[in-house]
PDB file of N, CA and C in Angstrom:
ATOM      1  N   MET A   1      -4.829  -6.615  -6.013  1.00  0.00           N
ATOM      2  CA  MET A   1      -3.914  -5.340  -5.944  1.00  0.00           C
ATOM      3  C   MET A   1      -2.560  -5.513  -6.109  1.00  0.00           C
ATOM      4  N   LYS A   2      -1.742  -4.564  -6.586  1.00  0.00           N
ATOM      5  CA  LYS A   2      -0.445  -4.808  -6.699  1.00  0.00           C
ATOM      6  C   LYS A   2       0.436  -3.992  -5.619  1.00  0.00           C
ATOM      7  N   ALA A   3       1.598  -4.499  -5.145  1.00  0.00           N
ATOM      8  CA  ALA A   3       2.350  -3.817  -4.186  1.00  0.00           C
ATOM      9  C   ALA A   3       3.879  -4.107  -4.446  1.00  0.00           C
ATOM     10  N   ALA A   4       4.700  -3.231  -3.811  1.00  0.00           N
ATOM     11  CA  ALA A   4       6.144  -3.520  -3.872  1.00  0.00           C
ATOM     12  C   ALA A   4       6.408  -4.404  -2.502  1.00  0.00           C
ATOM     13  N   VAL A   5       6.775  -5.530  -2.822  1.00  0.00           N
ATOM     14  CA  VAL A   5       6.998  -6.478  -1.823  1.00  0.00           C
ATOM     15  C   VAL A   5       8.524  -7.020  -1.509  1.00  0.00           C
ATOM     16  N   VAL A   6       8.850  -7.050  -0.282  1.00  0.00           N
ATOM     17  CA  VAL A   6      10.167  -7.444   0.091  1.00  0.00           C
ATOM     18  C   VAL A   6      10.067  -8.985   0.477  1.00  0.00           C
ATOM     19  N   THR A   7      10.633  -9.872  -0.205  1.00  0.00           N
ATOM     20  CA  THR A   7      10.492 -11.198   0.342  1.00  0.00           C
ATOM     21  C   THR A   7      11.559 -11.943   1.062  1.00  0.00           C
ATOM     22  N   ASN A   8      12.645 -11.145   1.199  1.00  0.00           N
ATOM     23  CA  ASN A   8      13.530 -11.782   2.230  1.00  0.00           C
ATOM     24  C   ASN A   8      14.534 -10.602   2.528  1.00  0.00           C
ATOM     25  N   LYS A   9      15.149 -10.712   3.668  1.00  0.00           N
ATOM     26  CA  LYS A   9      16.141  -9.708   4.201  1.00  0.00           C
ATOM     27  C   LYS A   9      17.255  -9.360   3.025  1.00  0.00           C
ATOM     28  N   GLY A  10      17.398  -8.121   2.696  1.00  0.00           N
ATOM     29  CA  GLY A  10      18.365  -7.610   1.871  1.00  0.00           C
ATOM     30  C   GLY A  10      18.184  -7.778   0.482  1.00  0.00           C
ATOM     31  N   ILE A  11      17.041  -8.410   0.001  1.00  0.00           N
ATOM     32  CA  ILE A  11      16.699  -8.604  -1.421  1.00  0.00           C
ATOM     33  C   ILE A  11      15.651  -7.601  -1.845  1.00  0.00           C
ATOM     34  N   LEU A  12      16.086  -6.896  -2.905  1.00  0.00           N
ATOM     35  CA  LEU A  12      15.329  -5.932  -3.362  1.00  0.00           C
ATOM     36  C   LEU A  12      13.929  -6.377  -3.715  1.00  0.00           C
ATOM     37  N   LEU A  13      12.953  -5.239  -3.573  1.00  0.00           N
ATOM     38  CA  LEU A  13      11.715  -5.455  -3.800  1.00  0.00           C
ATOM     39  C   LEU A  13      11.256  -5.892  -5.207  1.00  0.00           C
ATOM     40  N   VAL A  14      10.003  -6.520  -5.249  1.00  0.00           N
ATOM     41  CA  VAL A  14       9.461  -6.888  -6.512  1.00  0.00           C
ATOM     42  C   VAL A  14       7.882  -6.482  -6.453  1.00  0.00           C
ATOM     43  N   ILE A  15       7.558  -6.152  -7.769  1.00  0.00           N
ATOM     44  CA  ILE A  15       6.027  -5.652  -7.644  1.00  0.00           C
ATOM     45  C   ILE A  15       5.199  -7.132  -8.031  1.00  0.00           C
ATOM     46  N   LYS A  16       4.363  -7.494  -6.956  1.00  0.00           N
ATOM     47  CA  LYS A  16       3.509  -8.438  -7.055  1.00  0.00           C
ATOM     48  C   LYS A  16       2.024  -8.273  -6.704  1.00  0.00           C
ATOM     49  N   GLU A  17       1.242  -9.157  -7.138  1.00  0.00           N
ATOM     50  CA  GLU A  17      -0.286  -9.180  -6.768  1.00  0.00           C
ATOM     51  C   GLU A  17      -0.329  -9.814  -5.364  1.00  0.00           C
ATOM     52  N   ILE A  18      -1.024  -8.998  -4.426  1.00  0.00           N
ATOM     53  CA  ILE A  18      -1.313  -9.456  -3.125  1.00  0.00           C
ATOM     54  C   ILE A  18      -2.753  -9.430  -2.821  1.00  0.00           C
ATOM     55  N   GLN A  19      -3.147  -9.939  -1.679  1.00  0.00           N
ATOM     56  CA  GLN A  19      -4.510  -9.889  -1.253  1.00  0.00           C
ATOM     57  C   GLN A  19      -5.034  -8.720  -0.796  1.00  0.00           C
ATOM     58  N   GLU A  20      -6.190  -8.511  -0.938  1.00  0.00           N
ATOM     59  CA  GLU A  20      -6.752  -7.132  -0.362  1.00  0.00           C
ATOM     60  C   GLU A  20      -6.833  -7.179   1.092  1.00  0.00           C
ATOM     61  N   PRO A  21      -6.257  -6.071   1.608  1.00  0.00           N
ATOM     62  CA  PRO A  21      -6.308  -5.888   3.319  1.00  0.00           C
ATOM     63  C   PRO A  21      -7.584  -5.814   3.835  1.00  0.00           C
ATOM     64  N   THR A  22      -7.804  -6.432   4.969  1.00  0.00           N
ATOM     65  CA  THR A  22      -9.039  -6.331   5.696  1.00  0.00           C
ATOM     66  C   THR A  22      -8.992  -5.265   6.780  1.00  0.00           C
ATOM     67  N   VAL A  23     -10.044  -4.824   7.443  1.00  0.00           N
ATOM     68  CA  VAL A  23     -10.177  -3.803   8.532  1.00  0.00           C
ATOM     69  C   VAL A  23     -10.009  -4.640   9.686  1.00  0.00           C
ATOM     70  N   LEU A  24      -9.089  -4.393  10.626  1.00  0.00           N
ATOM     71  CA  LEU A  24      -8.711  -5.254  11.733  1.00  0.00           C
ATOM     72  C   LEU A  24      -9.513  -4.927  13.101  1.00  0.00           C
ATOM     73  N   SER A  25     -10.131  -3.763  12.954  1.00  0.00           N
ATOM     74  CA  SER A  25     -10.922  -3.311  14.265  1.00  0.00           C
ATOM     75  C   SER A  25     -11.932  -2.069  13.833  1.00  0.00           C
ATOM     76  N   ASP A  26     -12.989  -1.849  14.691  1.00  0.00           N
ATOM     77  CA  ASP A  26     -13.953  -0.923  14.323  1.00  0.00           C
ATOM     78  C   ASP A  26     -13.505   0.433  14.351  1.00  0.00           C
ATOM     79  N   ASP A  27     -12.429   0.801  15.047  1.00  0.00           N
ATOM     80  CA  ASP A  27     -11.811   2.196  14.924  1.00  0.00           C
ATOM     81  C   ASP A  27     -10.750   2.310  13.864  1.00  0.00           C
ATOM     82  N   ALA A  28     -10.440   1.310  13.041  1.00  0.00           N
ATOM     83  CA  ALA A  28      -9.528   1.404  12.015  1.00  0.00           C
ATOM     84  C   ALA A  28     -10.017   2.036  10.648  1.00  0.00           C
ATOM     85  N   LEU A  29      -9.189   2.877  10.033  1.00  0.00           N
ATOM     86  CA  LEU A  29      -9.783   3.503   8.707  1.00  0.00           C
ATOM     87  C   LEU A  29      -9.079   2.870   7.523  1.00  0.00           C
ATOM     88  N   MET A  30      -9.852   2.167   6.604  1.00  0.00           N
ATOM     89  CA  MET A  30      -9.211   1.770   5.389  1.00  0.00           C
ATOM     90  C   MET A  30      -9.102   2.862   4.405  1.00  0.00           C
ATOM     91  N   LEU A  31      -7.984   2.998   3.885  1.00  0.00           N
ATOM     92  CA  LEU A  31      -7.483   3.917   2.911  1.00  0.00           C
ATOM     93  C   LEU A  31      -7.209   3.330   1.566  1.00  0.00           C
ATOM     94  N   ASN A  32      -7.539   4.062   0.403  1.00  0.00           N
ATOM     95  CA  ASN A  32      -7.041   3.651  -0.849  1.00  0.00           C
ATOM     96  C   ASN A  32      -5.687   4.494  -1.100  1.00  0.00           C
ATOM     97  N   VAL A  33      -4.676   3.744  -1.059  1.00  0.00           N
ATOM     98  CA  VAL A  33      -3.282   4.446  -1.086  1.00  0.00           C
ATOM     99  C   VAL A  33      -3.154   5.147  -2.515  1.00  0.00           C
ATOM    100  N   LYS A  34      -2.930   6.514  -2.343  1.00  0.00           N
ATOM    101  CA  LYS A  34      -2.600   7.146  -3.786  1.00  0.00           C
ATOM    102  C   LYS A  34      -1.228   7.427  -3.962  1.00  0.00           C
ATOM    103  N   ALA A  35      -0.356   7.469  -2.831  1.00  0.00           N
ATOM    104  CA  ALA A  35       1.121   7.672  -3.092  1.00  0.00           C
ATOM    105  C   ALA A  35       1.799   7.069  -1.806  1.00  0.00           C
ATOM    106  N   SER A  36       3.007   6.533  -1.948  1.00  0.00           N
ATOM    107  CA  SER A  36       3.784   5.967  -0.764  1.00  0.00           C
ATOM    108  C   SER A  36       5.112   6.165  -1.080  1.00  0.00           C
ATOM    109  N   ALA A  37       5.767   6.897  -0.062  1.00  0.00           N
ATOM    110  CA  ALA A  37       7.234   7.169  -0.093  1.00  0.00           C
ATOM    111  C   ALA A  37       8.186   6.149   0.162  1.00  0.00           C
ATOM    112  N   LEU A  38       9.109   5.824  -0.537  1.00  0.00           N
ATOM    113  CA  LEU A  38      10.171   4.889  -0.295  1.00  0.00           C
ATOM    114  C   LEU A  38      11.367   5.627   0.128  1.00  0.00           C
ATOM    115  N   THR A  39      11.431   6.230   1.264  1.00  0.00           N
ATOM    116  CA  THR A  39      12.558   7.043   1.804  1.00  0.00           C
ATOM    117  C   THR A  39      13.847   6.026   2.058  1.00  0.00           C
ATOM    118  N   ILE A  40      14.973   6.591   2.418  1.00  0.00           N
ATOM    119  CA  ILE A  40      16.143   5.805   2.894  1.00  0.00           C
ATOM    120  C   ILE A  40      15.683   4.932   3.926  1.00  0.00           C
ATOM    121  N   VAL A  41      15.021   5.572   5.086  1.00  0.00           N
ATOM    122  CA  VAL A  41      14.674   4.811   6.279  1.00  0.00           C
ATOM    123  C   VAL A  41      13.630   3.828   5.937  1.00  0.00           C
ATOM    124  N   SER A  42      12.646   3.955   5.147  1.00  0.00           N
ATOM    125  CA  SER A  42      11.653   3.030   4.884  1.00  0.00           C
ATOM    126  C   SER A  42      12.223   1.929   4.150  1.00  0.00           C
ATOM    127  N   LYS A  43      13.207   2.256   3.205  1.00  0.00           N
ATOM    128  CA  LYS A  43      13.751   1.229   2.394  1.00  0.00           C
ATOM    129  C   LYS A  43      14.691   0.325   3.361  1.00  0.00           C
ATOM    130  N   GLY A  44      15.397   0.891   4.358  1.00  0.00           N
ATOM    131  CA  GLY A  44      16.239   0.134   5.339  1.00  0.00           C
ATOM    132  C   GLY A  44      15.386  -0.787   6.083  1.00  0.00           C
ATOM    133  N   VAL A  45      14.225  -0.159   6.761  1.00  0.00           N
ATOM    134  CA  VAL A  45      13.289  -1.012   7.514  1.00  0.00           C
ATOM    135  C   VAL A  45      12.630  -2.214   6.702  1.00  0.00           C
ATOM    136  N   SER A  46      12.335  -1.958   5.541  1.00  0.00           N
ATOM    137  CA  SER A  46      11.625  -2.931   4.638  1.00  0.00           C
ATOM    138  C   SER A  46      12.589  -4.006   4.255  1.00  0.00           C
ATOM    139  N   LEU A  47      13.820  -3.632   3.996  1.00  0.00           N
ATOM    140  CA  LEU A  47      14.874  -4.590   3.686  1.00  0.00           C
ATOM    141  C   LEU A  47      15.417  -5.431   4.872  1.00  0.00           C
ATOM    142  N   GLY A  48      15.070  -4.849   6.027  1.00  0.00           N
ATOM    143  CA  GLY A  48      15.511  -5.654   7.133  1.00  0.00           C
ATOM    144  C   GLY A  48      16.972  -5.263   7.721  1.00  0.00           C
ATOM    145  N   ASN A  49      17.370  -3.971   7.057  1.00  0.00           N
ATOM    146  CA  ASN A  49      18.709  -3.671   7.285  1.00  0.00           C
ATOM    147  C   ASN A  49      18.801  -2.427   8.348  1.00  0.00           C
ATOM    148  N   HIS A  50      17.647  -1.849   9.005  1.00  0.00           N
ATOM    149  CA  HIS A  50      17.589  -0.959   9.883  1.00  0.00           C
ATOM    150  C   HIS A  50      17.501  -1.495  11.259  1.00  0.00           C
ATOM    151  N   TYR A  51      17.998  -0.868  12.250  1.00  0.00           N
ATOM    152  CA  TYR A  51      17.918  -1.253  13.623  1.00  0.00           C
ATOM    153  C   TYR A  51      16.511  -1.567  14.125  1.00  0.00           C
ATOM    154  N   SER A  52      15.372  -1.062  13.549  1.00  0.00           N
ATOM    155  CA  SER A  52      14.085  -1.033  13.920  1.00  0.00           C
ATOM    156  C   SER A  52      13.425  -2.025  13.231  1.00  0.00           C
ATOM    157  N   SER A  53      14.116  -2.773  12.266  1.00  0.00           N
ATOM    158  CA  SER A  53      13.353  -3.980  11.511  1.00  0.00           C
ATOM    159  C   SER A  53      13.092  -5.050  12.275  1.00  0.00           C
ATOM    160  N   ASP A  54      12.276  -5.820  11.764  1.00  0.00           N
ATOM    161  CA  ASP A  54      12.014  -7.263  12.177  1.00  0.00           C
ATOM    162  C   ASP A  54      12.310  -8.262  11.067  1.00  0.00           C
ATOM    163  N   ASP A  55      12.384  -9.417  11.541  1.00  0.00           N
ATOM    164  CA  ASP A  55      12.763 -10.419  10.466  1.00  0.00           C
ATOM    165  C   ASP A  55      11.613 -11.300   9.851  1.00  0.00           C
ATOM    166  N   ALA A  56      10.497 -10.526   9.977  1.00  0.00           N
ATOM    167  CA  ALA A  56       9.135 -11.078   9.355  1.00  0.00           C
ATOM    168  C   ALA A  56       9.116 -10.711   7.753  1.00  0.00           C
ATOM    169  N   PHE A  57       9.164 -11.787   7.041  1.00  0.00           N
ATOM    170  CA  PHE A  57       8.968 -11.495   5.544  1.00  0.00           C
ATOM    171  C   PHE A  57       7.957 -12.510   5.039  1.00  0.00           C
ATOM    172  N   SER A  58       7.498 -12.219   3.967  1.00  0.00           N
ATOM    173  CA  SER A  58       7.461 -11.206   2.936  1.00  0.00           C
ATOM    174  C   SER A  58       6.498 -10.075   3.389  1.00  0.00           C
ATOM    175  N   LYS A  59       6.865  -8.706   3.131  1.00  0.00           N
ATOM    176  CA  LYS A  59       6.085  -7.708   3.559  1.00  0.00           C
ATOM    177  C   LYS A  59       6.014  -6.599   2.561  1.00  0.00           C
ATOM    178  N   VAL A  60       5.083  -5.789   2.583  1.00  0.00           N
ATOM    179  CA  VAL A  60       5.035  -4.635   1.634  1.00  0.00           C
ATOM    180  C   VAL A  60       5.822  -3.548   2.041  1.00  0.00           C
ATOM    181  N   ALA A  61       6.414  -2.882   1.065  1.00  0.00           N
ATOM    182  CA  ALA A  61       7.614  -2.059   1.483  1.00  0.00           C
ATOM    183  C   ALA A  61       6.901  -0.647   1.787  1.00  0.00           C
ATOM    184  N   GLY A  62       7.526   0.299   2.505  1.00  0.00           N
ATOM    185  CA  GLY A  62       6.972   1.652   2.758  1.00  0.00           C
ATOM    186  C   GLY A  62       6.551   1.847   4.229  1.00  0.00           C
ATOM    187  N   MET A  63       6.555   3.095   4.686  1.00  0.00           N
ATOM    188  CA  MET A  63       6.012   3.289   6.022  1.00  0.00           C
ATOM    189  C   MET A  63       5.018   4.560   5.975  1.00  0.00           C
ATOM    190  N   GLU A  64       5.124   5.289   4.963  1.00  0.00           N
ATOM    191  CA  GLU A  64       4.328   6.476   4.905  1.00  0.00           C
ATOM    192  C   GLU A  64       3.867   6.789   3.744  1.00  0.00           C
ATOM    193  N   GLY A  65       2.545   7.550   3.472  1.00  0.00           N
ATOM    194  CA  GLY A  65       2.090   7.853   2.191  1.00  0.00           C
ATOM    195  C   GLY A  65       0.866   8.675   2.397  1.00  0.00           C
ATOM    196  N   VAL A  66       0.163   8.702   1.286  1.00  0.00           N
ATOM    197  CA  VAL A  66      -1.237   9.433   1.397  1.00  0.00           C
ATOM    198  C   VAL A  66      -2.238   8.608   0.692  1.00  0.00           C
ATOM    199  N   GLY A  67      -3.450   8.697   1.456  1.00  0.00           N
ATOM    200  CA  GLY A  67      -4.503   7.772   0.901  1.00  0.00           C
ATOM    201  C   GLY A  67      -5.826   8.576   1.057  1.00  0.00           C
ATOM    202  N   GLU A  68      -6.804   8.029   0.631  1.00  0.00           N
ATOM    203  CA  GLU A  68      -8.205   8.614   0.535  1.00  0.00           C
ATOM    204  C   GLU A  68      -9.149   7.571   1.143  1.00  0.00           C
ATOM    205  N   SER A  69     -10.068   7.998   1.849  1.00  0.00           N
ATOM    206  CA  SER A  69     -11.155   7.217   2.408  1.00  0.00           C
ATOM    207  C   SER A  69     -12.242   7.048   1.407  1.00  0.00           C
ATOM    208  N   ASP A  70     -13.191   6.081   1.719  1.00  0.00           N
ATOM    209  CA  ASP A  70     -14.219   5.850   0.821  1.00  0.00           C
ATOM    210  C   ASP A  70     -15.130   7.159   0.515  1.00  0.00           C
ATOM    211  N   SER A  71     -15.193   8.107   1.628  1.00  0.00           N
ATOM    212  CA  SER A  71     -15.920   9.366   1.555  1.00  0.00           C
ATOM    213  C   SER A  71     -15.277  10.214   0.863  1.00  0.00           C
ATOM    214  N   GLY A  72     -13.937  10.013   0.449  1.00  0.00           N
ATOM    215  CA  GLY A  72     -13.198  11.098  -0.399  1.00  0.00           C
ATOM    216  C   GLY A  72     -12.254  11.916   0.452  1.00  0.00           C
ATOM    217  N   GLU A  73     -12.237  11.759   1.746  1.00  0.00           N
ATOM    218  CA  GLU A  73     -11.299  12.554   2.634  1.00  0.00           C
ATOM    219  C   GLU A  73      -9.895  11.905   2.449  1.00  0.00           C
ATOM    220  N   ARG A  74      -8.753  12.874   2.457  1.00  0.00           N
ATOM    221  CA  ARG A  74      -7.468  12.461   2.086  1.00  0.00           C
ATOM    222  C   ARG A  74      -6.712  12.438   3.523  1.00  0.00           C
ATOM    223  N   TYR A  75      -5.845  11.607   3.471  1.00  0.00           N
ATOM    224  CA  TYR A  75      -5.116  11.482   4.978  1.00  0.00           C
ATOM    225  C   TYR A  75      -3.680  11.115   4.638  1.00  0.00           C
ATOM    226  N   TYR A  76      -2.784  11.729   5.532  1.00  0.00           N
ATOM    227  CA  TYR A  76      -1.434  11.329   5.406  1.00  0.00           C
ATOM    228  C   TYR A  76      -1.240  10.198   6.452  1.00  0.00           C
ATOM    229  N   PHE A  77      -0.374   9.259   6.070  1.00  0.00           N
ATOM    230  CA  PHE A  77      -0.288   8.110   7.212  1.00  0.00           C
ATOM    231  C   PHE A  77       1.172   7.802   7.286  1.00  0.00           C
ATOM    232  N   LEU A  78       1.529   7.417   8.468  1.00  0.00           N
ATOM    233  CA  LEU A  78       2.749   7.121   9.123  1.00  0.00           C
ATOM    234  C   LEU A  78       2.697   5.894   9.934  1.00  0.00           C
ATOM    235  N   MET A  79       3.324   4.922   9.512  1.00  0.00           N
ATOM    236  CA  MET A  79       3.403   3.684  10.366  1.00  0.00           C
ATOM    237  C   MET A  79       2.069   3.302  10.809  1.00  0.00           C
ATOM    238  N   GLY A  80       1.064   2.920   9.919  1.00  0.00           N
ATOM    239  CA  GLY A  80      -0.181   2.603  10.356  1.00  0.00           C
ATOM    240  C   GLY A  80      -0.226   1.223  10.902  1.00  0.00           C
ATOM    241  N   GLN A  81      -1.132   0.415  10.260  1.00  0.00           N
ATOM    242  CA  GLN A  81      -1.204  -1.072  10.532  1.00  0.00           C
ATOM    243  C   GLN A  81       0.136  -1.646  10.581  1.00  0.00           C
ATOM    244  N   LYS A  82       0.512  -2.484  11.558  1.00  0.00           N
ATOM    245  CA  LYS A  82       1.840  -3.274  11.513  1.00  0.00           C
ATOM    246  C   LYS A  82       1.944  -3.807  10.037  1.00  0.00           C
ATOM    247  N   GLU A  83       3.331  -3.705   9.486  1.00  0.00           N
ATOM    248  CA  GLU A  83       3.572  -3.815   8.064  1.00  0.00           C
ATOM    249  C   GLU A  83       2.558  -4.809   7.586  1.00  0.00           C
ATOM    250  N   TYR A  84       2.115  -4.503   6.518  1.00  0.00           N
ATOM    251  CA  TYR A  84       1.102  -5.464   5.704  1.00  0.00           C
ATOM    252  C   TYR A  84       1.947  -6.810   5.456  1.00  0.00           C
ATOM    253  N   MET A  85       1.576  -7.867   5.941  1.00  0.00           N
ATOM    254  CA  MET A  85       2.280  -9.159   5.663  1.00  0.00           C
ATOM    255  C   MET A  85       1.593  -9.754   4.495  1.00  0.00           C
ATOM    256  N   VAL A  86       2.333 -10.239   3.596  1.00  0.00           N
ATOM    257  CA  VAL A  86       1.900 -10.783   2.452  1.00  0.00           C
ATOM    258  C   VAL A  86       1.748 -12.454   2.649  1.00  0.00           C
ATOM    259  N   HIS A  87       0.600 -12.998   2.483  1.00  0.00           N
ATOM    260  CA  HIS A  87       0.475 -14.382   2.613  1.00  0.00           C
ATOM    261  C   HIS A  87       0.411 -15.249   1.439  1.00  0.00           C
TER     262      HIS A  87
END
C-alpha cells in the first residue's frame, strides 16, 4: 500500500510503498482509509515541528480522516493508533 511518509524531522513527505498494518488488539477496528486530511496541525506534528511531536521517524503523515470497515460502515477517525511507523 502507498502512503505519505515523513522520513526525518523537517523534511517534506514522500509517497512510498509501506507494509500493510496489523490489528494490535481484539477491540481495534481496521479501516480502509478513503481520505486523510493534512491540516496545518497534522503537517506540523508529522514533520516534528509541533510541540506535541515526537522524534520517532519514519512515520505516515496525517492525524485524521475517513475510513470504511470490511462490513461497509464508514467512520471518522482522529488520532487512532499511535502514528503508524514505517519499518
